[in-house]
Amino acid sequence: MNQPRILDGKSVAAAVLDECRNEVSQLLAKGITPGLAVVLIGEDPASQVYVGSKVRTCGELGIFSRKETLPSTTTQDELIKLVQELNADPSVHGILVQSPPPKHIDEEAVIRAIDPRKDVDGFHPENVAKLALEDPSGFVPCTPAGCMKLLEVSGINTNGAEAVVIGRSMIVGKPMALLLVSKSANATVTIAHSRSKDLPAICRRADIVIAAVGRPDMVKADWVKPGAVVIDVGINRVEDSSKKSGFRLTGDVDFKDVAPHCAAITPVPGGVGPMTIAMLMKNTLQAARQQAGL
Ligand code: NAD
């Protein structure tokens, strides 16, 4: 039985946050207090948890945070008005509207309303284009940026590697594929999705598998080439009566089944999740620096 390396996102994220803490002190010394506005619409429990930890992490680093909690009945116009107000607020360098918003809100229109210079999620078309152009002045979406950082810090060579990204969302799958294929990573990338034929066979080609689907325990041992590296982005709540909360978190990869077959794997929780928040903080500091002309 092979013992894979467990890629510990918590400790890598802690190191990234330490770097951020230093950078915050340097900015404060120059009279700049970096600021992040987080907008939460409605009562989605997972979103509440994510927003809570983003605001808490800002506090731990000395980043000013402005949390705006809106009822689920908020109209599109009201939300866009708030975004415009945040665009104009000089104490706010980064703006994040927690996804998913209620169904009556057109998320695309809200993203386009955010000033691209404050779009620390990296979802605005201007930042999507900069990612495709490999222009470092843009913001890279936090989760794929976190996956890349985890690979890099763990010494995993992406050069010439076959990478399979499962999922084609604008939040994870597509930007992940762009980062892997970029001139700094040089992987050969396949993007698989819900209409892909024979997904297990596609996955078996991969030296690096990135699963970003949202289906608990979907990736099984016989999908993974022996010795591959597996990054599990999925965060799924599954019922578990043994837990006080009534649920537990699981990834898109069947960890117990897959781990013995691979060289390295991320756990859920404690893998990609903490990296996402750390990269959000990094993006907020990038925004503060850029807006101060540094
Ligand atoms: P999404 O629903 O927007 O996209 C899911 C993708 O999976 C789609 O592109 C779809 O084509 C593909 N897909 C669906 N069913 C499939 C199937 N049977 N076979 C192959 N592909 C299939 O989701 P998302 O926002 O990209 O998130 C994906 C997962 O990652 C979710 O579990 C989400 O909670 C998690 N997530 C985690 C973090 C983090 O910080 N760790 C951040 C964002 C999202």
PDB file of N, CA and C in Angstrom, residues 30 32 68 88 103 112 116 124 128 135 153 164 167 171 174 190 194-195 212 217 247 256 259 283:
ATOM      1  N   LYS A  30       3.356  53.085   5.271  1.00  0.00           N
ATOM      2  CA  LYS A  30       3.257  54.110   4.211  1.00  0.00           C
ATOM      3  C   LYS A  30       1.935  54.868   4.301  1.00  0.00           C
ATOM      4  N   ILE A  32      -1.076  53.445   4.281  1.00  0.00           N
ATOM      5  CA  ILE A  32      -2.154  52.802   3.503  1.00  0.00           C
ATOM      6  C   ILE A  32      -2.730  51.645   4.328  1.00  0.00           C
ATOM      7  N   GLU A  68     -21.093  43.761   4.321  1.00  0.00           N
ATOM      8  CA  GLU A  68     -22.438  44.248   4.001  1.00  0.00           C
ATOM      9  C   GLU A  68     -23.349  43.034   3.897  1.00  0.00           C
ATOM     10  N   ALA A  88     -16.622  53.501  -5.344  1.00  0.00           N
ATOM     11  CA  ALA A  88     -16.216  54.893  -5.119  1.00  0.00           C
ATOM     12  C   ALA A  88     -15.571  55.108  -3.749  1.00  0.00           C
ATOM     13  N   LYS A 103     -31.484  33.551  -6.673  1.00  0.00           N
ATOM     14  CA  LYS A 103     -31.750  33.230  -8.092  1.00  0.00           C
ATOM     15  C   LYS A 103     -32.190  34.432  -8.940  1.00  0.00           C
ATOM     16  N   ARG A 112     -19.845  42.471 -13.565  1.00  0.00           N
ATOM     17  CA  ARG A 112     -19.443  43.529 -14.505  1.00  0.00           C
ATOM     18  C   ARG A 112     -19.531  44.918 -13.885  1.00  0.00           C
ATOM     19  N   PRO A 116     -12.984  46.772 -12.181  1.00  0.00           N
ATOM     20  CA  PRO A 116     -12.008  45.678 -12.352  1.00  0.00           C
ATOM     21  C   PRO A 116     -10.760  45.840 -11.491  1.00  0.00           C
ATOM     22  N   HIS A 124     -14.239  39.546 -13.221  1.00  0.00           N
ATOM     23  CA  HIS A 124     -14.625  40.553 -14.218  1.00  0.00           C
ATOM     24  C   HIS A 124     -13.979  40.214 -15.567  1.00  0.00           C
ATOM     25  N   VAL A 128     -10.444  38.335 -16.548  1.00  0.00           N
ATOM     26  CA  VAL A 128     -10.433  37.044 -17.260  1.00  0.00           C
ATOM     27  C   VAL A 128      -9.510  37.170 -18.479  1.00  0.00           C
ATOM     28  N   ASP A 135      -1.149  38.554 -18.262  1.00  0.00           N
ATOM     29  CA  ASP A 135      -0.776  39.899 -17.817  1.00  0.00           C
ATOM     30  C   ASP A 135      -0.865  39.932 -16.284  1.00  0.00           C
ATOM     31  N   VAL A 153       4.646  25.221  -4.038  1.00  0.00           N
ATOM     32  CA  VAL A 153       5.322  25.096  -2.741  1.00  0.00           C
ATOM     33  C   VAL A 153       5.638  23.632  -2.447  1.00  0.00           C
ATOM     34  N   VAL A 164      -5.381  17.024 -16.087  1.00  0.00           N
ATOM     35  CA  VAL A 164      -6.804  16.957 -16.424  1.00  0.00           C
ATOM     36  C   VAL A 164      -7.568  17.746 -15.366  1.00  0.00           C
ATOM     37  N   GLY A 167     -14.297  19.943 -14.648  1.00  0.00           N
ATOM     38  CA  GLY A 167     -15.113  21.121 -14.326  1.00  0.00           C
ATOM     39  C   GLY A 167     -14.670  22.290 -15.183  1.00  0.00           C
ATOM     40  N   ILE A 171     -15.207  30.044 -12.126  1.00  0.00           N
ATOM     41  CA  ILE A 171     -14.633  30.256 -10.795  1.00  0.00           C
ATOM     42  C   ILE A 171     -13.407  29.363 -10.589  1.00  0.00           C
ATOM     43  N   LYS A 174     -12.064  26.696 -15.618  1.00  0.00           N
ATOM     44  CA  LYS A 174     -11.416  27.383 -16.747  1.00  0.00           C
ATOM     45  C   LYS A 174     -10.160  28.156 -16.320  1.00  0.00           C
ATOM     46  N   THR A 190      -6.160  19.131 -20.372  1.00  0.00           N
ATOM     47  CA  THR A 190      -7.477  18.712 -20.867  1.00  0.00           C
ATOM     48  C   THR A 190      -8.520  19.228 -19.880  1.00  0.00           C
ATOM     49  N   SER A 194     -19.333  17.905 -17.742  1.00  0.00           N
ATOM     50  CA  SER A 194     -20.471  16.987 -17.605  1.00  0.00           C
ATOM     51  C   SER A 194     -20.799  16.246 -18.903  1.00  0.00           C
ATOM     52  N   ARG A 195     -20.370  16.768 -20.056  1.00  0.00           N
ATOM     53  CA  ARG A 195     -20.664  16.090 -21.324  1.00  0.00           C
ATOM     54  C   ARG A 195     -19.470  15.292 -21.852  1.00  0.00           C
ATOM     55  N   ALA A 212     -12.976  19.663  -9.777  1.00  0.00           N
ATOM     56  CA  ALA A 212     -13.764  20.834  -9.356  1.00  0.00           C
ATOM     57  C   ALA A 212     -15.166  20.687  -9.915  1.00  0.00           C
ATOM     58  N   ASP A 217     -17.233  12.487  -3.653  1.00  0.00           N
ATOM     59  CA  ASP A 217     -16.511  11.213  -3.840  1.00  0.00           C
ATOM     60  C   ASP A 217     -16.599  10.659  -5.254  1.00  0.00           C
ATOM     61  N   PHE A 247     -24.032  17.191   9.310  1.00  0.00           N
ATOM     62  CA  PHE A 247     -23.376  16.964   8.018  1.00  0.00           C
ATOM     63  C   PHE A 247     -21.860  16.930   8.214  1.00  0.00           C
ATOM     64  N   LYS A 256     -10.254   7.950   0.536  1.00  0.00           N
ATOM     65  CA  LYS A 256      -9.766   6.651   1.051  1.00  0.00           C
ATOM     66  C   LYS A 256      -9.425   5.707  -0.083  1.00  0.00           C
ATOM     67  N   ALA A 259      -6.298   7.641  -2.364  1.00  0.00           N
ATOM     68  CA  ALA A 259      -5.006   7.981  -1.734  1.00  0.00           C
ATOM     69  C   ALA A 259      -3.924   6.905  -1.944  1.00  0.00           C
ATOM     70  N   ASN A 283      -4.606  38.926  -3.056  1.00  0.00           N
ATOM     71  CA  ASN A 283      -5.216  39.772  -4.093  1.00  0.00           C
ATOM     72  C   ASN A 283      -5.623  41.132  -3.531  1.00  0.00           C
TER      73      ASN A 283
END
